[in-house]
Coordinates of C-alpha atoms and ligand atoms in Angstrom, one line a residue:
X1 CA -1.0 13.4 8.1
X2 CA -0.5 9.8 8.9
X3 CA 0.3 7.5 5.9
X4 CA 0.2 3.8 6.0
X5 CA 2.5 2.1 3.5
X6 CA 1.7 -1.4 2.4
X7 CA 4.0 -3.5 0.3
X8 CA 2.6 -6.4 -1.7
X9 CA 5.9 -8.3 -1.7
X10 CA 7.1 -10.5 1.1
X11 CA 10.5 -11.1 -0.7
X12 CA 13.8 -10.1 1.0
X13 CA 15.4 -7.5 -1.2
X14 CA 11.9 -6.5 -2.6
X15 CA 11.9 -3.6 -5.0
X16 CA 8.4 -2.7 -3.7
X17 CA 9.5 -2.8 -0.1
X18 CA 12.6 -0.7 -1.0
X19 CA 10.5 2.0 -2.7
X20 CA 8.3 2.3 0.4
X21 CA 11.3 2.3 2.8
X22 CA 12.8 5.1 0.6
X23 CA 9.4 6.9 0.8
X24 CA 9.6 6.8 4.6
X25 CA 12.8 9.0 4.3
X26 CA 11.0 11.5 2.0
X27 CA 7.9 12.5 3.8
X28 CA 6.8 16.1 3.6
X29 CA 6.7 18.2 6.8
X30 CA 3.8 17.3 9.0
X31 CA 3.5 13.8 7.7
X32 CA 4.4 10.5 9.4
X33 CA 4.5 7.0 7.9
X34 CA 4.0 3.5 9.2
X35 CA 5.1 0.6 7.1
X36 CA 2.9 -2.5 7.3
X37 CA 5.2 -5.4 6.3
X38 CA 3.5 -8.4 7.9
X39 CA 1.4 -9.4 4.9
X40 CA 2.9 -12.9 4.9
X41 CA 1.9 -13.5 8.5
X42 CA -1.8 -12.8 8.2
X43 CA -3.9 -15.9 8.3
X44 CA -5.8 -16.9 5.2
X45 CA -9.1 -15.0 5.1
X46 CA -12.1 -17.1 6.0
X47 CA -15.6 -15.5 6.4
X48 CA -16.2 -18.0 9.2
X49 CA -13.2 -16.5 11.1
X50 CA -14.3 -12.9 10.5
X51 CA -15.7 -12.4 14.0
X52 CA -14.5 -11.7 17.5
X53 CA -12.1 -12.8 18.8
X54 CA -10.2 -12.0 15.6
X55 CA -6.6 -13.1 15.0
X56 CA -4.5 -10.4 16.7
X57 CA -2.7 -9.4 13.5
X58 CA -6.1 -8.8 11.8
X59 CA -7.1 -6.5 14.7
X60 CA -3.8 -4.7 14.4
X61 CA -4.1 -4.3 10.6
X62 CA -7.6 -2.9 10.9
X63 CA -6.6 -0.5 13.6
X64 CA -3.6 0.7 11.6
X65 CA -5.9 1.4 8.6
X66 CA -8.4 3.1 10.8
X67 CA -5.7 5.4 12.3
X68 CA -4.3 6.2 8.9
X69 CA -5.3 9.3 6.9
X70 CA -4.3 7.6 3.7
X71 CA -2.8 4.3 2.5
X72 CA -0.1 4.0 -0.1
X73 CA 0.2 0.6 -1.8
X74 CA 3.2 -0.7 -3.7
X75 CA 2.7 -4.2 -5.0
X76 CA 4.3 -6.4 -7.7
X77 CA 2.2 -8.1 -10.3
X78 CA 1.9 -11.9 -10.0
X79 CA 0.5 -13.9 -12.8
X80 CA -1.1 -10.9 -14.4
X81 CA -2.9 -9.7 -11.2
X82 CA -2.2 -9.1 -7.4
X83 CA -0.1 -11.5 -5.3
X84 CA -2.3 -13.8 -3.3
X85 CA -1.0 -12.5 0.1
X86 CA -1.8 -8.9 -0.9
X87 CA -5.3 -9.8 -2.0
X88 CA -5.7 -11.8 1.2
X89 CA -4.9 -8.6 3.2
X90 CA -7.6 -6.7 1.2
X91 CA -10.1 -9.5 1.8
X92 CA -9.7 -9.1 5.5
X93 CA -10.8 -5.4 5.1
X94 CA -13.8 -5.9 2.8
X95 CA -16.5 -6.6 5.5
X96 CA -15.0 -4.4 8.2
X97 CA -14.9 -1.3 6.0
X98 CA -11.7 0.5 7.1
X99 CA -10.9 1.4 3.6
X100 CA -14.3 3.0 2.9
X101 CA -13.6 6.6 1.8
X102 CA -10.0 6.3 2.9
X103 CA -7.6 8.1 0.5
X104 CA -5.5 5.5 -1.2
X105 CA -2.9 5.4 -4.0
X106 CA -0.5 3.0 -5.5
X107 CA 3.0 3.1 -7.0
X108 CA 3.9 0.6 -9.7
X109 CA 7.7 0.0 -9.5
X110 CA 7.7 -2.7 -12.2
X111 CA 9.8 -2.4 -15.4
X112 CA 8.3 -0.1 -18.1
X113 CA 5.3 -1.9 -19.7
X114 CA 4.9 -4.3 -16.7
X115 CA 2.3 -4.4 -14.0
X116 CA -0.8 -3.2 -15.8
X117 CA -2.7 -6.2 -14.6
X118 CA -1.9 -5.4 -11.0
X119 CA -2.9 -1.8 -11.5
X120 CA -6.2 -2.9 -13.0
X121 CA -6.8 -5.3 -10.1
X122 CA -6.0 -2.5 -7.6
X123 CA -8.5 -0.2 -9.3
X124 CA -11.1 -3.0 -9.0
X125 CA -10.6 -3.9 -5.4
X126 CA -10.2 -0.4 -4.2
X127 CA -13.3 0.6 -6.1
X128 CA -15.1 -2.3 -4.6
X129 CA -14.3 -1.2 -1.0
X130 CA -15.1 2.4 -2.0
X131 CA -11.7 3.8 -1.2
X132 CA -11.0 7.4 -2.2
X133 CA -8.4 6.7 -4.9
X134 CA -6.0 9.6 -5.3
X135 CA -5.5 9.3 -9.1
X136 CA -2.8 11.9 -9.4
X137 CA -0.7 9.9 -6.9
X138 CA -1.1 6.6 -8.7
X139 CA 2.1 6.5 -10.8
X140 CA 4.7 4.2 -12.3
X141 CA 8.2 4.6 -10.9
X142 CA 10.4 1.8 -12.2
X143 CA 12.8 0.4 -9.6
X144 CA 15.1 -2.3 -10.8
X145 CA 16.5 -5.0 -8.5
X146 CA 20.0 -3.4 -8.9
X147 CA 18.6 -0.1 -7.5
X148 CA 18.0 -1.7 -4.1
X149 CA 20.9 -0.9 -1.8
X150 CA 22.3 -3.1 1.0
X151 CA 20.2 -1.1 3.5
X152 CA 17.0 -2.2 1.6
X153 CA 16.2 1.3 0.3
X154 CA 16.7 3.2 -3.0
X155 CA 19.3 5.9 -3.5
X156 CA 18.5 6.8 -7.1
X157 CA 17.9 10.6 -7.0
X158 CA 15.2 10.5 -9.8
X159 CA 13.3 7.7 -8.1
X160 CA 13.5 9.5 -4.8
X161 CA 12.3 12.8 -6.3
X162 CA 9.3 11.0 -7.9
X163 CA 8.5 9.2 -4.6
X164 CA 8.6 12.5 -2.7
X165 CA 6.2 14.0 -5.2
X166 CA 3.7 11.1 -4.7
X167 CA 3.8 11.6 -1.0
X168 CA 3.3 15.3 -1.4
X169 CA 0.2 14.6 -3.6
X170 CA -1.3 12.2 -1.1
X171 CA -0.7 14.6 1.8
X172 CA -2.1 17.5 -0.1
X173 CA -5.2 15.5 -0.9
X174 CA -5.7 14.6 2.7
X175 CA -5.3 18.2 3.7
X176 CA -7.8 19.3 1.1
X177 CA -10.4 17.1 2.7
X178 CA -9.8 18.4 6.3
X179 CA -9.6 22.0 5.1
X180 CA -13.1 21.7 3.6
X181 CA -15.6 24.0 5.3
Ligands
FMN201 C1 4.9 -15.9 -8.8 C2 5.4 -14.8 -9.7 C3 4.6 -14.3 -10.7 C4 5.0 -13.1 -11.4 N1 4.1 -12.7 -12.4 C5 4.5 -11.5 -13.0 C6 3.5 -10.9 -13.9 O1 2.5 -11.4 -14.2 N2 3.9 -9.7 -14.5 C7 5.1 -9.1 -14.3 O2 5.4 -8.1 -14.8 N3 6.0 -9.7 -13.4 C8 5.7 -10.8 -12.8 N4 6.6 -11.4 -11.9 C9 7.8 -10.7 -11.6 C10 7.7 -9.8 -10.4 O3 6.8 -8.8 -10.6 C11 9.1 -9.2 -10.1 O4 9.9 -10.3 -9.7 C12 9.1 -8.1 -9.0 O5 10.4 -7.7 -8.9 C13 8.6 -8.6 -7.7 O6 8.6 -7.5 -6.8 P1 9.5 -7.5 -5.6 O7 10.9 -7.1 -6.1 O8 9.0 -6.4 -4.7 O9 9.5 -8.8 -4.8 C14 6.2 -12.5 -11.1 C15 7.0 -13.0 -10.1 C16 6.6 -14.1 -9.4 C17 7.5 -14.6 -8.2

């Protein structure tokens, strides 16, 4: 099972990025992860530019999603919704369709009670592109800034156990699709 991990934060010391780096250390057997962390380098989406030759990073992003069995998003909330650079990434995938029927889930690492706007926006955009949202893997796992270690990951045992359980749920969902007769 190949999981693509996408952080919605471009910030150094990001809690969202740290959660995904920790997740990379916690994959169940038979699962591999790729972290897409070049959100901030993608050009601004423009329908007039959405044709060959595409910006190389757009081609790379689309290929990464097409290769992935599932995508796990972890994004902060900005101004009650998704960060612009994250939404820009999704916009590059609307017409090309790589997320269509692709299993997808998100983790909200915001403080308790925060991030509901980002969750609602994720549900909207992933519904719009007809992704296969794995509801049981869409969870809140608060990660404070002080939980991010010097290596940019998270050591907290409870957080790590919950991340491992999300990865397990996504991998199990992917397998349930391929095991179908
Ligand atoms: C421009 C901006 C807007 C923000 N808007 C919200 C918001 O609407 N709701 C919220 O809970 N936090 C908001 N925050 C706080 C971020 O969610 C918080 O800083 C989070 O840690 C960022 O994730 P990161 O650590 O991965 O960069 C905002 C932060 C910034 C920089």
